[in-house]
Amino acid sequence: MTLLNETHDPARKSWVTSANGHEQFPIQNLPFAIFREANTKDQWRGGVAIGDSILDMAKVAALNLLHGDAKRATQAASETSLNTLMGLGATQNSALRLALSNALLEGSEHQAALESCLIAQADAEFNMPCHVTDYTDFYTSIHHATAVGSLFRPDNPLLPNYKWVPIGYHGRSSSIGVSGQTFPRPVGQTKKPDASTPDFGPCQRLDYELEMGVFIGQGTTLGQRIKITEAEQHIFGMCILNDWSARDIQAWEYQPLGPFLAKNFASTISPWIVTTEALAPFREAFTRPESDPQPLEYLTSEANTQVGNLDIALSCLIQTEKMRQNDQTPQQLSASNFIHSYWTPAQLVTHHSVNGCPMTPGDLLGSGTQSGPEADEAGSLLELTQGGKKSLTLDNGETRKFLEDGDAIIMRAHCRRDGAVTIGFGEVVGTLLPAVF
Amino acid sequence: MTLLNETHDPARKSWVTSANGHEQFPIQNLPFAIFREANTKDQWRGGVAIGDSILDMAKVAALNLLHGDAKRATQAASETSLNTLMGLGATQNSALRLALSNALLEGSEHQAALESCLIAQADAEFNMPCHVTDYTDFYTSIHHATAVGSLFRPDNPLLPNYKWVPIGYHGRSSSIGVSGQTFPRPVGQTKKPDASTPDFGPCQRLDYELEMGVFIGQGTTLGQRIKITEAEQHIFGMCILNDWSARDIQAWEYQPLGPFLAKNFASTISPWIVTTEALAPFREAFTRPESDPQPLEYLTSEANTQVGNLDIALSCLIQTEKMRQNDQTPQQLSASNFIHSYWTPAQLVTHHSVNGCPMTPGDLLGSGTQSGPEADEAGSLLELTQGGKKSLTLDNGETRKFLEDGDAIIMRAHCRRDGAVTIGFGEVVGTLLPAVF
C-alpha cells in the first residue's frame, strides 16, 4: 500500500534554493500557517513554508495562476484563518499541494511570478492557524497513562478501559495560543494530602505535556459517523501541542469529571500545520502486543493496520530565565516518538464521531502526552521527576522538579526516514510568567 | 440590597396586549432569541419576546428610533447571532432593556412604528441564539452529585472536593442545538459489569439532564481573573439546557478523564435567553448548611451571600411516540428548582476564570442536573429509576427505565414570586430518534 505520489519524490528540488536540504521545510513538506509581516497591522493570511521563506497565499491568489480545485483552495488559503481551507476536504487540498509543488519546482514557469509572493520567515509573525472550533485531548500514550496513573492512583494505574477505549476528554478552545504564547502561573485551589482544608494560591507544580495535535478538515453533521476507512480524509494535518498542566490543581479537582482548571489556562501550538499528505512517507504499521486486546471492529481497517501509525520524532527542551540571560541555548529534557501512541489518528477521529458527534473544520484533537517506554522518553516533568520526588539538574547547575517563573519550554518534531526527505513541524515555544496574585 | 429598577415594576403594561398577564413573556421579561419567519430562507436575526409576539430587532435597528448605548446594542441584536450583543457588556445591555421596556410600554410614542416590527411567535422558527464559543458543564446540585455518585461509586458517593470546588468539565460545542433538536440514539462501547470484554452497539441507557445554562457576556483575556464582585457583570443571561447522557457509555469510558462520548452526541437549549437583569426580582440569599464548609474567600462576596441565588422553578415532561399518536399532552416526570444549586452563577464564573482562563461572549456554562432534595425532584431518569432498577409507569400504561426511540423530553422554567410579575424561559424540546447502526 503506497500513499506516495510525485510531491513526495526525493529528487524534487525547488527554485527556492533554501528549501533544498532544509531540515524542516523542503518542497516535500509545504505546511500551512497564518502569518503577516512582523510589526505591521497587515491582514493575517495563509502562507506555505518553503525553505527559509513563506509563500504568501493571498498574493498567490491575486496572481490567478492556478486553476480548478487548486484555485479554489488558494482562495481559501488566503483568508485570515485556515478553517475554510480545512473544510474543503482532502481532494481539493491534494490538488493545491500538487499545484504548489509544481509551481515551486526548479524550472517552473511560475518562478518569476511567485518570487514576488515570498517573504522571509524571519520577517514574519504568526497567528493561530485557525479558529479552534472544539478542542479534545486524548490520552494515547500507554506509557504516560501508566506513569501518571501510578502517581494519581498507585493501586490502580492503568484502568480496565484503557486498552479498549481511546480515552479522551473535552478541552478549552479559548486558551489555545500560537507559539510565543506567554501566560501567568495559574492560581487556584490545591490540597495537601494530609490537610483537612484546601489552600488557595499559585500553582506549585506547573508542568508541560509534549503532544501532537490533529486538525480536522472536512466536517460532519450531527448523527453522521466517520468510518475508520474514511477517517484520514477528514484529517487536514498535524501540529505540535504543549498542553500545560497544573498538577496540584489537577490532583484536587479532577474527580469525578476530569481535569478542568488544571488544563484550561493555556495550551500552545506550533504555527505550522503539516498536512496529512506530507506525512505519507513516514507511515508505519499499527501493531499491538499479542497479549493486548485487538481494537474493536469499528476501530480496525486494513489500511490502519498497515500504515495507520506515524513515525514523528519529538523533543522537548527548556530555556530558563538564567539561561536566556547568559545566552545559553535551550537544553533538551527528553525525546520521544509519536509511534508509541496506542491509537492512530484515524482511530481517534472514528472513535470521536462514532456516537454522531459532529466534527468541524478546525477541531483540534490532542494526542495526549507522547511518552515512550524509556524513562528519558517521558513527555512531562511529572514523569521525569517521578511526581516531584526527584530533582533534575540542568547543565548550568539549576534544578527543577516543576517549572519556575520565566522558564520557556520548546518542543520540536521531525519526520526522518531512509529514502524520504526529512521534514519538520517547526517548533512551539511557550513561556511561564509569574502569577498575578 | 436591591437590583430592581423601573423595568421590573409590576405595574408596567405593554401596548402589546398579549404580554399583559402572559405567563412567560410580560414586559418585565424581554428575553432574546435568534429567529426568522418559518419556512423561509430569510436572514436569521435577533428578536425580543413580548407576549405572543417577537420584536424583530433588525427592523427596530432600521427604524433608528433609539439612541446612544441602546442604539449600538440594537444594531448588535440585529445580527445573525447574539455574540456581539453579549460582548457589549452589562451597561449597554441594560440601556437596551430600559429603552425597549419604555418603547413597548402602554402609551409609548413609538407604538405605531414598532407595531410593524412584530411577528407572531407561532409564525417564527428559531436558531441557536449564539455561536457557543466554549461549553462547560458544572455539577452544582449536591443532591444529583450524591445520587449519581452512589450509583457509580457506592462506597464513595460524594467526593471530598465537592463542597470546596465548583466541579466542572469541558463539554462539546458542536453538538449543541436549539429546541426542536432531534438526534439518533448514540452508538458506542459499553461493558456489562460481569463481562470481560466490551460490547459495541446502540446505547441502552439513554437519559436527559434537567439543567440551566448561563451565557457569558463581556469576555476576558488570557490571564485576567473575574472577581466574585464583578462576576454578574459578565453574565448575559440564562436558558434551559437538556444535557442528554448515555449512561452505559459513560460508566465504561469516564475514568480517569471524565465523560466524553456519553455527552457530546447532543445537548439542547431553549431558544430564549432571559437576561441577568430580568432575573433580579427572583434573587435569593445564598446559604450553606452550618455543618458544611463556607466557600473560600475568592468565592465569597456580600452580594453573593445576600442575593446570589436564583429562584427558578423547573419541570421536566415526557411525550412518547404513542402519546403523540394519541394526541396526549406531555406528562410531567419531575419538578425542581435552581435554588438547590450548591454554587451560584457568579461563583461558577469566578471559579472558571480564577486561573486566567479567558471567557468569551457566547460561552455556555451548564449548571449540571438540578435535582432537589426530594425523590420527585430528580433531574434525570438515572435518579428517578435508581439507575434503571425501578420502572416508571406513565399514565398511558407505558413504562420507562431509560428513554425509548421517539420519546420527546420537554423542559420548562419559570420565575414566580409574590410582588413580582411571573416570567418564563419558554421551553426546550428534544426528540430521540432510532440509532443508525
Tab-separated table of N, CA and C in Angstrom, chain B residues 210-304:
chain	number	residue	atom	x	y	z
B	210	LEU	N	-31.793	17.715	33.422
B	210	LEU	CA	-32.506	18.993	33.562
B	210	LEU	C	-31.550	20.039	34.121
B	211	GLU	N	-31.148	20.979	33.267
B	211	GLU	CA	-30.143	21.963	33.682
B	211	GLU	C	-30.562	23.374	33.280
B	212	MET	N	-29.925	24.329	33.888
B	212	MET	CA	-29.968	25.698	33.390
B	212	MET	C	-28.616	26.011	32.761
B	213	GLY	N	-28.638	26.899	31.763
B	213	GLY	CA	-27.403	27.331	31.114
B	213	GLY	C	-27.153	28.802	31.385
B	214	VAL	N	-25.910	29.145	31.598
B	214	VAL	CA	-25.500	30.535	31.848
B	214	VAL	C	-24.667	30.992	30.649
B	215	PHE	N	-25.097	32.079	29.984
B	215	PHE	CA	-24.315	32.603	28.864
B	215	PHE	C	-23.417	33.755	29.318
B	216	ILE	N	-22.138	33.634	28.980
B	216	ILE	CA	-21.195	34.705	29.289
B	216	ILE	C	-21.436	35.898	28.358
B	217	GLY	N	-21.395	37.096	28.935
B	217	GLY	CA	-21.491	38.318	28.143
B	217	GLY	C	-20.087	38.833	27.858
B	218	GLN	N	-19.751	39.968	28.455
B	218	GLN	CA	-18.433	40.540	28.222
B	218	GLN	C	-17.335	39.548	28.609
B	219	GLY	N	-16.346	39.403	27.761
B	219	GLY	CA	-15.308	38.404	27.959
B	219	GLY	C	-14.075	38.948	28.652
B	220	THR	N	-13.068	38.109	28.732
B	220	THR	CA	-11.793	38.473	29.347
B	220	THR	C	-10.668	37.966	28.464
B	221	THR	N	-9.469	38.458	28.733
B	221	THR	CA	-8.301	37.981	28.003
B	221	THR	C	-7.528	36.998	28.875
B	222	LEU	N	-6.636	36.243	28.228
B	222	LEU	CA	-5.877	35.220	28.942
B	222	LEU	C	-5.109	35.847	30.114
B	223	GLY	N	-5.259	35.245	31.277
B	223	GLY	CA	-4.571	35.727	32.468
B	223	GLY	C	-5.418	36.630	33.338
B	224	GLN	N	-6.551	37.096	32.795
B	224	GLN	CA	-7.419	38.010	33.554
B	224	GLN	C	-8.375	37.192	34.415
B	225	ARG	N	-8.560	37.629	35.653
B	225	ARG	CA	-9.414	36.891	36.577
B	225	ARG	C	-10.672	37.712	36.839
B	226	ILE	N	-11.822	37.071	36.888
B	226	ILE	CA	-13.079	37.782	37.189
B	226	ILE	C	-13.358	37.640	38.681
B	227	LYS	N	-13.308	38.752	39.384
B	227	LYS	CA	-13.593	38.716	40.820
B	227	LYS	C	-15.064	38.401	41.047
B	228	ILE	N	-15.349	37.813	42.198
B	228	ILE	CA	-16.735	37.464	42.518
B	228	ILE	C	-17.633	38.704	42.524
B	229	THR	N	-17.063	39.852	42.891
B	229	THR	CA	-17.873	41.077	42.926
B	229	THR	C	-18.206	41.578	41.528
B	230	GLU	N	-17.481	41.085	40.525
B	230	GLU	CA	-17.728	41.552	39.148
B	230	GLU	C	-18.351	40.462	38.278
B	231	ALA	N	-18.543	39.282	38.838
B	231	ALA	CA	-18.904	38.130	38.007
B	231	ALA	C	-20.239	38.327	37.285
B	232	GLU	N	-21.203	38.897	37.971
B	232	GLU	CA	-22.514	39.008	37.322
B	232	GLU	C	-22.515	40.003	36.174
B	233	GLN	N	-21.573	40.926	36.188
B	233	GLN	CA	-21.434	41.840	35.053
B	233	GLN	C	-21.019	41.075	33.789
B	234	HIS	N	-20.492	39.881	33.964
B	234	HIS	CA	-20.040	39.075	32.820
B	234	HIS	C	-21.075	38.020	32.403
B	235	ILE	N	-22.244	38.024	33.053
B	235	ILE	CA	-23.282	37.056	32.680
B	235	ILE	C	-24.351	37.762	31.861
B	236	PHE	N	-24.514	37.351	30.609
B	236	PHE	CA	-25.534	37.955	29.754
B	236	PHE	C	-26.918	37.492	30.172
B	237	GLY	N	-27.069	36.199	30.404
B	237	GLY	CA	-28.385	35.694	30.769
B	237	GLY	C	-28.380	34.189	30.862
B	238	MET	N	-29.575	33.615	30.966
B	238	MET	CA	-29.693	32.170	31.195
B	238	MET	C	-30.737	31.534	30.277
B	239	CYS	N	-30.567	30.246	30.035
B	239	CYS	CA	-31.509	29.482	29.228
B	239	CYS	C	-31.757	28.139	29.923
B	240	ILE	N	-32.656	27.340	29.356
B	240	ILE	CA	-32.856	25.968	29.827
B	240	ILE	C	-31.955	25.065	28.986
B	241	LEU	N	-31.420	24.032	29.604
B	241	LEU	CA	-30.460	23.150	28.927
B	241	LEU	C	-30.786	21.699	29.237
B	242	ASN	N	-30.917	20.896	28.208
B	242	ASN	CA	-31.031	19.447	28.383
B	242	ASN	C	-29.719	18.806	27.945
B	243	ASP	N	-28.995	18.298	28.912
B	243	ASP	CA	-27.687	17.694	28.653
B	243	ASP	C	-27.863	16.177	28.545
B	244	TRP	N	-28.303	15.722	27.372
B	244	TRP	CA	-28.552	14.299	27.129
B	244	TRP	C	-27.333	13.461	27.517
B	245	SER	N	-27.578	12.309	28.079
B	245	SER	CA	-26.479	11.488	28.612
B	245	SER	C	-26.703	10.012	28.308
B	246	ALA	N	-25.647	9.366	27.867
B	246	ALA	CA	-25.684	7.918	27.583
B	246	ALA	C	-25.014	7.226	28.763
B	247	ARG	N	-25.810	6.737	29.696
B	247	ARG	CA	-25.269	6.273	30.976
B	247	ARG	C	-24.390	5.049	30.869
B	248	ASP	N	-24.703	4.153	29.942
B	248	ASP	CA	-23.878	2.942	29.831
B	248	ASP	C	-22.537	3.258	29.166
B	249	ILE	N	-22.563	4.162	28.192
B	249	ILE	CA	-21.294	4.602	27.589
B	249	ILE	C	-20.460	5.338	28.649
B	250	GLN	N	-21.139	6.195	29.429
B	250	GLN	CA	-20.467	6.976	30.469
B	250	GLN	C	-19.773	6.080	31.501
B	251	ALA	N	-20.477	5.052	31.935
B	251	ALA	CA	-19.926	4.198	33.001
B	251	ALA	C	-18.625	3.530	32.564
B	252	TRP	N	-18.530	3.198	31.285
B	252	TRP	CA	-17.358	2.478	30.778
B	252	TRP	C	-16.215	3.413	30.410
B	253	GLU	N	-16.526	4.609	29.941
B	253	GLU	CA	-15.473	5.472	29.406
B	253	GLU	C	-14.951	6.514	30.382
B	254	TYR	N	-15.691	6.836	31.470
B	254	TYR	CA	-15.453	8.117	32.142
B	254	TYR	C	-14.216	8.168	33.025
B	255	GLN	N	-13.606	7.036	33.327
B	255	GLN	CA	-12.415	7.104	34.158
B	255	GLN	C	-11.161	6.952	33.315
B	256	PRO	N	-10.130	7.763	33.542
B	256	PRO	CA	-9.989	8.770	34.602
B	256	PRO	C	-10.259	10.206	34.167
B	257	LEU	N	-10.653	10.454	32.919
B	257	LEU	CA	-10.655	11.848	32.448
B	257	LEU	C	-12.044	12.452	32.291
B	258	GLY	N	-13.089	11.737	32.721
B	258	GLY	CA	-14.426	12.327	32.715
B	258	GLY	C	-15.265	11.910	31.530
B	259	PRO	N	-16.534	12.332	31.503
B	259	PRO	CA	-17.466	11.954	30.438
B	259	PRO	C	-17.026	12.537	29.096
B	260	PHE	N	-17.234	11.788	28.040
B	260	PHE	CA	-16.799	12.233	26.705
B	260	PHE	C	-17.902	11.894	25.692
B	261	LEU	N	-17.854	10.693	25.096
B	261	LEU	CA	-18.875	10.352	24.105
B	261	LEU	C	-20.249	10.158	24.751
B	262	ALA	N	-20.285	9.986	26.055
B	262	ALA	CA	-21.556	9.838	26.768
B	262	ALA	C	-22.354	11.130	26.764
B	263	LYS	N	-21.731	12.223	26.373
B	263	LYS	CA	-22.355	13.535	26.483
B	263	LYS	C	-22.364	14.325	25.182
B	264	ASN	N	-21.451	14.040	24.281
B	264	ASN	CA	-21.251	15.000	23.182
B	264	ASN	C	-22.008	14.662	21.903
B	265	PHE	N	-23.013	13.789	21.983
B	265	PHE	CA	-23.821	13.478	20.790
B	265	PHE	C	-24.952	14.473	20.597
B	266	ALA	N	-25.369	15.151	21.677
B	266	ALA	CA	-26.425	16.179	21.565
B	266	ALA	C	-26.589	16.866	22.911
B	267	SER	N	-26.878	18.150	22.874
B	267	SER	CA	-27.317	18.923	24.037
B	267	SER	C	-28.293	19.946	23.468
B	268	THR	N	-29.397	20.183	24.159
B	268	THR	CA	-30.437	21.032	23.573
B	268	THR	C	-30.747	22.201	24.494
B	269	ILE	N	-30.816	23.406	23.928
B	269	ILE	CA	-31.119	24.593	24.750
B	269	ILE	C	-32.399	25.262	24.268
B	270	SER	N	-33.020	26.004	25.166
B	270	SER	CA	-34.191	26.801	24.811
B	270	SER	C	-33.754	27.945	23.903
B	271	PRO	N	-34.651	28.394	23.011
B	271	PRO	CA	-34.248	29.495	22.127
B	271	PRO	C	-34.089	30.820	22.866
B	272	TRP	N	-34.817	31.000	23.957
B	272	TRP	CA	-34.844	32.299	24.646
B	272	TRP	C	-33.797	32.379	25.731
B	273	ILE	N	-33.083	33.488	25.746
B	273	ILE	CA	-32.132	33.779	26.829
B	273	ILE	C	-32.730	34.894	27.674
B	274	VAL	N	-33.025	34.574	28.925
B	274	VAL	CA	-33.541	35.576	29.867
B	274	VAL	C	-32.335	36.290	30.477
B	275	THR	N	-32.349	37.613	30.422
B	275	THR	CA	-31.159	38.368	30.830
B	275	THR	C	-30.990	38.368	32.350
B	276	THR	N	-29.765	38.577	32.764
B	276	THR	CA	-29.437	38.696	34.190
B	276	THR	C	-30.318	39.751	34.847
B	277	GLU	N	-30.535	40.865	34.154
B	277	GLU	CA	-31.315	41.949	34.749
B	277	GLU	C	-32.771	41.527	34.943
B	278	ALA	N	-33.323	40.790	33.996
B	278	ALA	CA	-34.728	40.356	34.130
B	278	ALA	C	-34.912	39.429	35.327
B	279	LEU	N	-33.832	38.754	35.736
B	279	LEU	CA	-33.922	37.797	36.844
B	279	LEU	C	-33.808	38.466	38.218
B	280	ALA	N	-33.539	39.759	38.239
B	280	ALA	CA	-33.282	40.451	39.515
B	280	ALA	C	-34.377	40.241	40.574
B	281	PRO	N	-35.666	40.250	40.215
B	281	PRO	CA	-36.678	40.107	41.277
B	281	PRO	C	-36.703	38.713	41.920
B	282	PHE	N	-35.987	37.774	41.357
B	282	PHE	CA	-36.109	36.382	41.800
B	282	PHE	C	-34.842	35.896	42.508
B	283	ARG	N	-34.096	36.858	43.003
B	283	ARG	CA	-32.852	36.532	43.701
B	283	ARG	C	-33.138	36.112	45.135
B	284	GLU	N	-32.227	35.296	45.631
B	284	GLU	CA	-32.373	34.739	46.970
B	284	GLU	C	-31.013	34.750	47.647
B	285	ALA	N	-31.051	34.647	48.939
B	285	ALA	CA	-29.802	34.525	49.687
B	285	ALA	C	-29.129	33.192	49.354
B	286	PHE	N	-27.808	33.227	49.339
B	286	PHE	CA	-27.019	32.009	49.159
B	286	PHE	C	-26.612	31.522	50.542
B	287	THR	N	-27.059	30.354	50.887
B	287	THR	CA	-26.743	29.843	52.225
B	287	THR	C	-26.153	28.446	52.124
B	288	ARG	N	-25.401	28.088	53.121
B	288	ARG	CA	-24.837	26.755	53.262
B	288	ARG	C	-25.279	26.200	54.613
B	289	PRO	N	-25.534	24.916	54.666
B	289	PRO	CA	-25.764	24.318	55.991
B	289	PRO	C	-24.573	24.619	56.898
B	290	GLU	N	-24.854	24.826	58.181
B	290	GLU	CA	-23.762	25.192	59.106
B	290	GLU	C	-22.691	24.115	59.178
B	291	SER	N	-23.093	22.892	58.935
B	291	SER	CA	-22.127	21.791	59.025
B	291	SER	C	-21.218	21.721	57.795
B	292	ASP	N	-21.573	22.451	56.743
B	292	ASP	CA	-20.754	22.432	55.522
B	292	ASP	C	-19.702	23.535	55.583
B	293	PRO	N	-18.564	23.338	54.895
B	293	PRO	CA	-17.573	24.416	54.856
B	293	PRO	C	-18.121	25.626	54.099
B	294	GLN	N	-17.770	26.807	54.552
B	294	GLN	CA	-18.122	28.000	53.790
B	294	GLN	C	-17.163	28.114	52.606
B	295	PRO	N	-17.620	28.730	51.499
B	295	PRO	CA	-16.744	28.841	50.323
B	295	PRO	C	-15.471	29.626	50.644
B	296	LEU	N	-14.399	29.307	49.926
B	296	LEU	CA	-13.155	30.061	50.095
B	296	LEU	C	-13.406	31.529	49.733
B	297	GLU	N	-12.474	32.373	50.158
B	297	GLU	CA	-12.671	33.822	50.049
B	297	GLU	C	-12.916	34.279	48.604
B	298	TYR	N	-12.219	33.665	47.638
B	298	TYR	CA	-12.389	34.137	46.253
B	298	TYR	C	-13.789	33.838	45.723
B	299	LEU	N	-14.529	32.985	46.417
B	299	LEU	CA	-15.896	32.643	46.002
B	299	LEU	C	-16.934	33.290	46.924
B	300	THR	N	-16.515	34.289	47.679
B	300	THR	CA	-17.402	34.908	48.658
B	300	THR	C	-17.477	36.416	48.442
B	301	SER	N	-18.690	36.933	48.458
B	301	SER	CA	-18.884	38.387	48.487
B	301	SER	C	-20.190	38.645	49.212
B	302	GLU	N	-20.350	39.870	49.707
B	302	GLU	CA	-21.573	40.204	50.418
B	302	GLU	C	-22.778	40.056	49.498
B	303	ALA	N	-22.639	40.557	48.268
B	303	ALA	CA	-23.769	40.489	47.335
B	303	ALA	C	-24.111	39.044	47.002
B	304	ASN	N	-23.082	38.225	46.836
B	304	ASN	CA	-23.354	36.822	46.511
B	304	ASN	C	-24.082	36.135	47.667
